[in-house]
Structure formats: structure tokens, C-alpha cells
Amino acid sequence: MNNALSLDTVRLSDDGKEIILLDQTLLPNECKYISIKTAGDIWEAIYMLRVRGAPAIGCTGAYAYFILADQLETEDKQEFAGKCREQMEYINSSRPTAVNLSWALNRMHSVMLGSLESMSLPQVKKRLREEADAIYHEDIEISRSIGAYGFELLEQLGKGVGIMTHCNAGSLATAKYGTALAPMYIALEHGWDPKKDLHVYCDETRPLLQGARLSAFEMQSAGIDTYVQCDNMASYTMKSGKIGIIFVGCDRVAANGDFANKIGTSGVAIIAKHYGIPFYVCAPSSTIDMTLESGDEIRIEQRKPEEVTEMWYEKRMAPEGVGVVNPAFDVTEHELVTGIITEKGIARAPFKEAFEAMGIRPVEKFVDGKV
Ligand code: MRU
């Protein structure tokens, strides 16, 4: 089995003309890379979750901005800027909830506008490539830093700890290491025994099974004692006393600490509160959207009904014509959160003040996924 940490989630081709993605819809059975270069193919890859996880789609968005800008043949700067904006809006429409996509596109657009006057168009394109690479490399550093803070919590709990996670916020969801799974990778670097010192429980994560297919694959391929459970087994496992801590990722955090993550996360948080289990959210500061007062303002992506009624089954498993509810994310209220682990440290309530003390501010937006 491939060690998931050795797999590139997203990268640019050697000639810088294409985006190369590990097609996550095929994991864990097949490790296949796809090369894409058109706006339509990039949109499709993000929408279909061939690349997914907030930071990974942020990196993809940044590279998409660059390669699509690079393809523009105009020598007119205003036309170039207008086309960049159109392309950015189109790519951003692929998935609205994860702020990292709009964050990365906004950052690229801002760099483009900032260099347009003083640079030639070939120079602007080169500058865009540098910015996209910077976003990618920063993401690796940020994930490692979140992992180090998370590992301190594991150390406090002691070796042999049981960790529960929901969805996949691992290496596959970022440029490398992940957020919610990063503490376990850091623990292994510190010599923790993967079989004895860490026990990871992955919620299966209906309907797209990111927990069963991706988190379980990542943790098991790192040699860690790993379990998959259906989402409705989380309460049973928490009650059994096996879980010392919960780490989840997030797609967007509001200024008050409410956060959106994969559907089912809020249920995990509610159960954790009931059993008194610490519940931590792992969030790169780029995921914290200080322009939103509360989670009520986060736009929730609604997806196709077939994901619930047909996908993964040999035959359709719900009556034809039945209504289907399929929100991709839910919002967990900040009252249920023990702490938010960022690359700058662990924020605790009151979250807005904690974020401000970390220097996290609202960022300028050209595109967004607000309600
Ligand atoms: O729909 P997905 O698979 O993109 O959802 C992913 C999640 O909800 C992750 O927890 C989140 O993006 C954080 S990834 C570090």
C-alpha cells in the first residue's frame, strides 16, 4: 500500500502548463493522477471532489488562476484583468463553502492587480506562478505547525490515546500533512509507536465516505492502529471511554468561532459535549473568515440527491421520487468547541478576541461564498 503522505495531492506539471491532481474519487483502490488545463476540467475536478479538502482546493484554485491567466493571449492589460476576473468567478462557483478557494483566488487576483501597472504581462504571469507556489509551500508549513500544536495536546493526554475524526482533513486535503490528521503524523516523527500509542477512529462520513476511503487509508498506510465506524456509531464509541480527544478540520470559521465542516460534524460535537470529550477544530488562519459574524452567514453547499440514494450501491436503495436532503456541510456552534488549533496557536473562547490577538483580520474580497 502506498504511504498516503508520499502522494502529491496537487501540483503543477514540469512545464507549468497543467495541474496534476491525484483523483481522490478512486481512492483507496486506485492511485491515479489526472492532468488538466481547461477551466471546464478544473471546475469539474473541484465539483466532483477529485481534489477536495479546503486547503487543497485553495492550492488548486491558485494554480488554476495562474495557468488560465498564462493561457491568455491578449496584450491589452485591461482585457487581461477582465478575463482573469471572469475565470476566477467561474472557478470559485465550483464549491462555495470552503473559504480557502475564494481566499486563494482573491489573493491571486490582488497580486495580479498590484503588479499590472509596473510589470509587463509576461512578468505578471511569472509573478502569479510565484504566488501560487508560495500558497502551496505555505500550506505545508501551516499544516506542520497545526500538527505540532495538536501533538502537544496528545502529549498531555499521554500515549495510548484514542482519537476520533470526521471526514478527511489529512494530507490528501492539503498540500501535505493535513490539519486534523497532522498531530498523528507529528507524533510518529517524535517516535510514538503507531500501533500502541495512537488509536484513530474514523467516521465513515456519509454520503461520500471521505472518512472510510481517505482518512482510514491515510492512517492505516502510516501504520497507525485505525478503525472505521459508521457515522451513527460515534456515540457508542465515545461512551465506551476509548476516545480521549476529537480533531476535525473545517471549511470556514466565522469570527465568533462557529464553523462549517463536513456534514455530520455538528452531531459529533454535540455527542462529545455530552460525554465531556475535548473537541478541537483544526483551522489554517486562511479558513477564518472575519467578515462573517456568525455561522448563520456561511453558505452551505447542497449536492445532488443521487449521492445519497444511488452512489456506492449496486442498485438504487431508496424509492424513486422520494425527497432527499443532501447538504455537504453543517455549522457547529462555538459553544461546543474546546479550542481552534491554528498555525499561530490554539484559540479558545471568546474566539473573536483570540483571533484578533493572533493578528487575524478580515481580508479584501473580489469573490466569495457568503449566504
Ligand atoms: O467535501 P470535502 O471532502 O471537501 O470536505 C472536506 C472537509 O469537510 C474537511 O474537513 C475540510 O475541508 C478541512 S480539510 C483540511
Coordinates of C-alpha atoms and ligand atoms in Angstrom, one line a residue:
M1 CA 0.0 0.0 0.0
N2 CA 1.3 3.5 -0.9
N3 CA 2.0 5.7 2.2
A4 CA -0.5 8.5 1.7
L5 CA 2.0 11.0 2.9
S6 CA 4.2 10.3 -0.2
L7 CA 1.4 11.2 -2.6
D8 CA 1.1 14.7 -4.1
T9 CA -2.4 15.9 -3.8
V10 CA -2.0 18.7 -6.3
R11 CA 1.0 20.0 -8.2
L12 CA 1.9 21.8 -11.4
S13 CA 3.3 19.9 -14.4
D14 CA 7.0 20.3 -15.0
D15 CA 6.3 22.7 -17.9
G16 CA 4.0 24.7 -15.7
K17 CA 1.1 24.4 -18.2
E18 CA -1.2 21.8 -16.4
I19 CA -2.4 21.0 -13.0
I20 CA -1.8 17.4 -11.9
L21 CA -4.3 16.0 -9.4
L22 CA -4.5 12.7 -7.5
D23 CA -8.0 11.6 -8.4
Q24 CA -9.4 11.1 -4.9
T25 CA -12.7 9.7 -6.1
L26 CA -10.8 6.5 -6.9
L27 CA -9.0 6.1 -3.6
P28 CA -8.2 3.8 -1.8
N29 CA -8.4 1.2 -4.5
E30 CA -6.6 3.1 -7.2
C31 CA -3.9 5.8 -7.1
K32 CA -4.3 7.7 -10.4
Y33 CA -3.2 11.1 -11.4
I34 CA -5.0 13.3 -13.9
S35 CA -3.6 16.3 -15.8
I36 CA -6.0 19.2 -16.5
K37 CA -5.6 22.6 -18.1
T38 CA -9.0 24.0 -19.2
A39 CA -11.3 26.0 -16.9
G40 CA -14.1 23.4 -17.5
D41 CA -12.0 20.5 -16.5
I42 CA -10.7 22.3 -13.4
W43 CA -14.3 23.2 -12.4
E44 CA -15.4 19.6 -12.8
A45 CA -12.4 18.2 -10.8
I46 CA -13.2 20.5 -7.8
Y47 CA -17.0 20.0 -8.1
M48 CA -16.7 16.2 -8.3
L49 CA -14.2 16.1 -5.4
R50 CA -11.4 14.7 -7.4
V51 CA -9.5 17.2 -5.4
R52 CA -11.2 18.2 -2.1
G53 CA -10.5 19.5 1.4
A54 CA -10.4 23.2 2.0
P55 CA -6.6 23.9 1.7
A56 CA -6.2 21.5 -1.2
I57 CA -8.9 23.3 -3.2
G58 CA -7.3 26.6 -2.2
C59 CA -3.9 25.4 -3.8
T60 CA -5.8 24.1 -6.8
G61 CA -7.6 27.5 -7.2
A62 CA -4.2 29.3 -7.0
Y63 CA -2.7 27.1 -9.7
A64 CA -5.8 27.4 -11.8
Y65 CA -5.7 31.2 -11.6
F66 CA -2.1 31.0 -12.8
I67 CA -2.4 28.5 -15.7
L68 CA -5.6 30.1 -17.0
A69 CA -4.0 33.6 -16.9
D70 CA -0.9 32.2 -18.6
Q71 CA -3.1 30.9 -21.4
L72 CA -4.5 34.4 -22.2
E73 CA -3.0 35.7 -25.4
T74 CA -4.1 39.3 -25.2
E75 CA -1.6 42.1 -24.9
D76 CA -4.1 44.5 -23.5
K77 CA -3.8 44.8 -19.7
Q78 CA -7.4 45.8 -19.1
E79 CA -8.7 42.9 -21.1
F80 CA -6.2 40.6 -19.3
A81 CA -7.5 41.8 -15.9
G82 CA -11.2 41.4 -17.0
K83 CA -10.6 37.8 -18.3
C84 CA -8.7 36.9 -15.1
R85 CA -11.7 38.1 -13.1
E86 CA -14.2 36.1 -15.2
Q87 CA -12.1 32.9 -14.9
M88 CA -11.7 33.4 -11.1
E89 CA -15.5 33.8 -10.7
Y90 CA -16.1 30.7 -12.7
I91 CA -13.7 28.5 -10.8
N92 CA -15.0 29.9 -7.5
S93 CA -18.5 28.8 -8.3
S94 CA -17.5 25.1 -8.2
R95 CA -17.7 24.9 -4.4
P96 CA -19.0 27.7 -2.2
T97 CA -18.5 26.7 1.4
A98 CA -14.7 26.2 1.8
V99 CA -13.3 29.7 2.2
N100 CA -9.9 28.7 1.1
L101 CA -10.9 28.5 -2.6
S102 CA -12.1 32.1 -2.7
W103 CA -9.3 33.2 -0.3
A104 CA -6.6 31.8 -2.7
L105 CA -8.3 33.2 -5.8
N106 CA -8.7 36.6 -4.1
R107 CA -5.0 36.6 -3.1
M108 CA -4.0 35.8 -6.7
H109 CA -6.3 38.5 -8.1
S110 CA -4.9 41.0 -5.7
V111 CA -1.4 40.2 -6.7
M112 CA -2.4 40.4 -10.4
L113 CA -3.9 43.9 -9.9
G114 CA -1.0 45.0 -7.8
S115 CA 1.6 44.1 -10.4
L116 CA -0.3 45.1 -13.5
E117 CA 0.8 48.7 -13.7
S118 CA 4.5 48.3 -13.1
M119 CA 5.1 45.0 -14.9
S120 CA 4.7 43.6 -18.5
L121 CA 2.2 40.9 -18.9
P122 CA 4.9 38.1 -19.2
Q123 CA 6.3 39.5 -15.9
V124 CA 2.8 39.5 -14.3
K125 CA 2.3 35.8 -15.3
K126 CA 5.7 34.9 -13.8
R127 CA 4.7 36.7 -10.6
L128 CA 1.4 34.8 -10.5
R129 CA 3.3 31.5 -10.7
E130 CA 5.5 32.6 -7.8
E131 CA 2.4 33.4 -5.7
A132 CA 0.7 30.1 -6.4
D133 CA 3.9 28.3 -5.4
A134 CA 4.0 30.4 -2.3
I135 CA 0.4 29.4 -1.3
Y136 CA 1.3 25.8 -1.8
H137 CA 4.5 25.8 0.2
E138 CA 3.0 27.9 3.0
D139 CA 0.2 25.3 3.3
I140 CA 2.8 22.6 4.1
E141 CA 4.3 24.8 6.8
I142 CA 0.9 25.7 8.2
S143 CA -0.2 22.1 8.4
R144 CA 3.0 21.1 10.2
S145 CA 2.5 23.9 12.7
I146 CA -1.1 22.9 13.4
G147 CA 0.2 19.3 13.8
A148 CA 2.7 20.5 16.4
Y149 CA 0.1 22.3 18.5
G150 CA -2.2 19.3 18.2
F151 CA 0.6 16.9 19.2
E152 CA 1.1 19.0 22.4
L153 CA -2.5 18.1 23.3
L154 CA -1.8 14.4 22.6
E155 CA 1.2 14.5 24.8
Q156 CA -0.9 16.0 27.6
L157 CA -3.3 13.1 27.3
G158 CA -0.4 10.5 27.1
K159 CA 0.5 7.6 24.9
G160 CA -2.2 5.2 24.0
V161 CA -4.8 7.9 23.4
G162 CA -7.9 7.3 21.2
I163 CA -8.6 10.0 18.7
M164 CA -11.8 10.4 16.7
T165 CA -12.1 12.3 13.4
H166 CA -14.8 13.0 10.9
C167 CA -14.4 13.3 7.1
N168 CA -10.8 13.7 5.9
A169 CA -8.7 16.6 7.0
G170 CA -5.5 14.8 6.3
S171 CA -2.6 15.1 3.9
L172 CA -5.0 14.4 1.0
A173 CA -7.0 17.5 2.0
T174 CA -4.0 19.8 2.0
A175 CA -0.6 20.2 0.2
K176 CA 0.8 17.8 2.8
Y177 CA 0.3 16.5 6.4
G178 CA -3.3 17.8 6.7
T179 CA -4.8 19.6 9.7
A180 CA -6.8 17.2 11.8
L181 CA -4.6 14.3 11.0
A182 CA -1.3 16.3 11.2
P183 CA -0.9 15.7 15.0
M184 CA -0.7 12.0 14.4
Y185 CA 2.0 12.4 11.7
I186 CA 4.0 14.7 14.1
A187 CA 3.6 12.1 16.9
L188 CA 5.2 9.4 14.6
E189 CA 8.1 11.8 13.9
H190 CA 8.5 12.0 17.7
G191 CA 8.9 8.3 17.9
W192 CA 5.4 7.3 19.1
D193 CA 4.6 3.7 18.3
P194 CA 1.9 3.7 15.6
K195 CA 0.3 0.5 16.8
K196 CA 0.4 1.1 20.6
D197 CA 0.4 4.8 21.2
L198 CA -2.2 6.0 18.8
H199 CA -5.7 4.6 18.0
V200 CA -7.6 6.5 15.4
Y201 CA -11.4 6.2 14.9
C202 CA -12.6 7.5 11.5
D203 CA -16.2 8.3 11.0
E204 CA -17.2 6.8 7.7
T205 CA -18.7 10.1 6.6
R206 CA -21.8 9.6 4.5
P207 CA -22.6 10.1 1.7
L208 CA -19.1 10.5 0.1
L209 CA -17.2 8.3 2.5
Q210 CA -14.1 10.6 2.9
G211 CA -13.5 9.0 6.4
A212 CA -13.7 5.4 5.2
R213 CA -11.9 5.9 1.9
L214 CA -9.4 8.6 2.7
S215 CA -8.7 9.1 6.5
A216 CA -8.7 5.4 7.1
F217 CA -6.4 4.9 4.1
E218 CA -4.0 7.7 5.4
M219 CA -3.8 6.5 8.9
Q220 CA -3.5 2.8 8.1
S221 CA -0.9 3.5 5.4
A222 CA 1.1 5.3 8.1
G223 CA 0.9 2.1 10.2
I224 CA -1.4 3.5 12.8
D225 CA -4.0 1.4 14.6
T226 CA -7.1 2.5 12.7
Y227 CA -10.8 1.9 12.9
V228 CA -13.7 2.9 10.6
Q229 CA -17.1 3.3 12.1
C230 CA -20.4 4.3 10.5
D231 CA -21.4 7.8 11.5
N232 CA -24.1 6.6 13.8
M233 CA -21.6 4.6 15.8
A234 CA -19.8 7.7 17.1
S235 CA -21.9 7.9 20.3
Y236 CA -21.3 4.2 21.1
T237 CA -17.5 4.6 20.7
M238 CA -17.4 7.8 22.8
K239 CA -19.5 6.2 25.5
S240 CA -17.1 3.3 25.6
G241 CA -14.4 5.6 27.0
K242 CA -12.0 4.9 24.2
I243 CA -11.9 8.4 22.9
G244 CA -9.6 11.0 24.6
I245 CA -9.9 13.8 22.0
I246 CA -11.6 14.7 18.8
F247 CA -9.8 16.5 16.0
V248 CA -11.8 17.8 13.0
G249 CA -11.0 20.0 10.1
C250 CA -13.1 22.9 8.9
D251 CA -14.1 24.7 5.7
R252 CA -14.9 28.2 7.1
V253 CA -14.8 29.6 10.6
A254 CA -16.9 32.8 11.5
A255 CA -15.5 35.5 13.7
N256 CA -17.4 34.1 16.7
G257 CA -15.9 30.6 16.4
D258 CA -18.9 28.9 14.7
F259 CA -17.6 26.8 11.9
A260 CA -18.7 24.8 8.9
N261 CA -17.3 21.4 8.3
K262 CA -18.4 18.2 6.6
I263 CA -22.0 17.2 7.2
G264 CA -22.2 15.3 10.5
T265 CA -19.6 17.3 12.3
S266 CA -22.1 19.2 14.5
G267 CA -23.6 15.9 15.7
V268 CA -20.1 14.7 16.7
A269 CA -19.6 17.9 18.7
I270 CA -22.9 17.6 20.4
I271 CA -22.2 14.0 21.5
A272 CA -18.7 14.9 22.6
K273 CA -20.1 17.7 24.8
H274 CA -22.5 15.1 26.4
Y275 CA -19.6 12.7 27.2
G276 CA -17.2 15.5 28.2
I277 CA -14.6 14.7 25.4
P278 CA -12.5 17.6 24.3
F279 CA -13.4 18.7 20.8
Y280 CA -10.8 20.6 18.7
V281 CA -11.2 22.2 15.3
C282 CA -8.0 22.4 13.2
A283 CA -8.0 25.5 11.0
P284 CA -5.4 27.3 9.0
S285 CA -5.8 31.0 9.7
S286 CA -6.9 31.4 6.0
T287 CA -10.0 29.4 6.9
I288 CA -11.1 32.0 9.5
D289 CA -13.4 34.4 7.8
M290 CA -13.5 37.5 10.0
T291 CA -16.0 39.2 7.7
L292 CA -18.7 36.8 9.0
E293 CA -20.1 37.5 12.4
S294 CA -21.6 34.0 12.9
G295 CA -22.0 30.7 11.2
D296 CA -25.5 31.7 10.1
E297 CA -23.8 33.7 7.3
I298 CA -22.0 30.7 5.9
R299 CA -23.4 29.4 2.6
I300 CA -23.9 25.7 2.7
E301 CA -23.3 23.7 -0.5
Q302 CA -26.3 21.5 -1.5
R303 CA -25.4 18.5 -3.6
K304 CA -27.1 16.0 -5.9
P305 CA -29.7 13.6 -4.4
E306 CA -28.1 10.6 -6.2
E307 CA -25.1 10.8 -3.8
V308 CA -27.5 9.7 -1.1
T309 CA -29.8 7.3 -3.0
E310 CA -27.5 5.6 -5.5
M311 CA -23.8 6.1 -5.1
W312 CA -21.8 3.1 -3.7
Y313 CA -24.8 0.8 -4.1
E314 CA -25.3 -1.9 -6.7
K315 CA -28.9 -0.9 -7.0
R316 CA -30.8 2.3 -6.0
M317 CA -31.5 1.9 -2.3
A318 CA -34.4 4.5 -1.8
P319 CA -37.7 4.6 -3.5
E320 CA -37.9 6.5 -6.8
G321 CA -39.2 10.0 -6.4
V322 CA -38.6 10.3 -2.7
G323 CA -37.3 13.7 -1.4
V324 CA -33.6 13.8 -0.5
V325 CA -31.7 16.1 1.9
N326 CA -28.0 16.4 0.9
P327 CA -26.2 19.4 2.4
A328 CA -22.4 18.9 2.1
F329 CA -21.6 20.8 5.3
D330 CA -23.1 21.8 8.6
V331 CA -22.3 24.5 11.1
T332 CA -21.2 23.7 14.6
E333 CA -21.9 26.4 17.3
H334 CA -18.8 27.8 19.0
E335 CA -20.2 26.8 22.4
L336 CA -19.4 23.1 21.5
V337 CA -15.8 23.9 20.6
T338 CA -13.0 23.3 23.2
G339 CA -10.4 25.1 21.0
I340 CA -9.5 26.1 17.5
I341 CA -5.9 25.0 16.5
T342 CA -4.4 27.3 14.0
E343 CA -0.8 27.6 12.8
K344 CA -0.5 30.6 15.2
G345 CA -1.5 28.8 18.3
I346 CA -4.7 27.4 19.9
A347 CA -7.6 29.9 20.1
R348 CA -10.0 29.5 23.0
A349 CA -13.3 31.3 23.7
P350 CA -14.0 34.2 23.3
F351 CA -12.9 33.3 19.8
K352 CA -13.2 36.7 18.2
E353 CA -10.8 38.3 20.7
A354 CA -8.5 35.3 20.4
F355 CA -8.4 35.6 16.6
E356 CA -7.7 39.3 16.8
A357 CA -4.9 38.7 19.3
M358 CA -3.4 36.4 16.7
G359 CA -3.5 39.1 14.1
I360 CA -6.2 37.5 12.1
R361 CA -8.1 40.3 10.2
P362 CA -10.8 40.5 7.5
V363 CA -9.3 40.2 4.0
E364 CA -10.3 42.1 0.9
K365 CA -12.7 40.0 -1.3
F366 CA -13.4 40.0 -5.0
V367 CA -15.3 36.7 -4.9
D368 CA -16.9 34.8 -2.1
G369 CA -19.2 32.1 -1.0
K370 CA -21.2 34.1 1.5
V371 CA -25.0 33.5 2.0
Ligands
MRU1 O1 -16.4 17.8 0.8 P1 -14.9 17.8 1.2 O2 -14.4 16.4 1.2 O3 -14.1 18.8 0.5 O4 -15.0 18.2 2.8 C1 -13.8 18.3 3.4 C2 -13.9 18.7 4.9 O5 -15.0 18.9 5.3 C3 -12.7 18.9 5.6 O6 -12.8 18.6 7.0 C4 -12.2 20.4 5.5 O7 -12.2 20.7 4.2 C5 -10.9 20.6 6.1 S1 -9.6 19.9 5.2 C6 -8.1 20.3 6.0

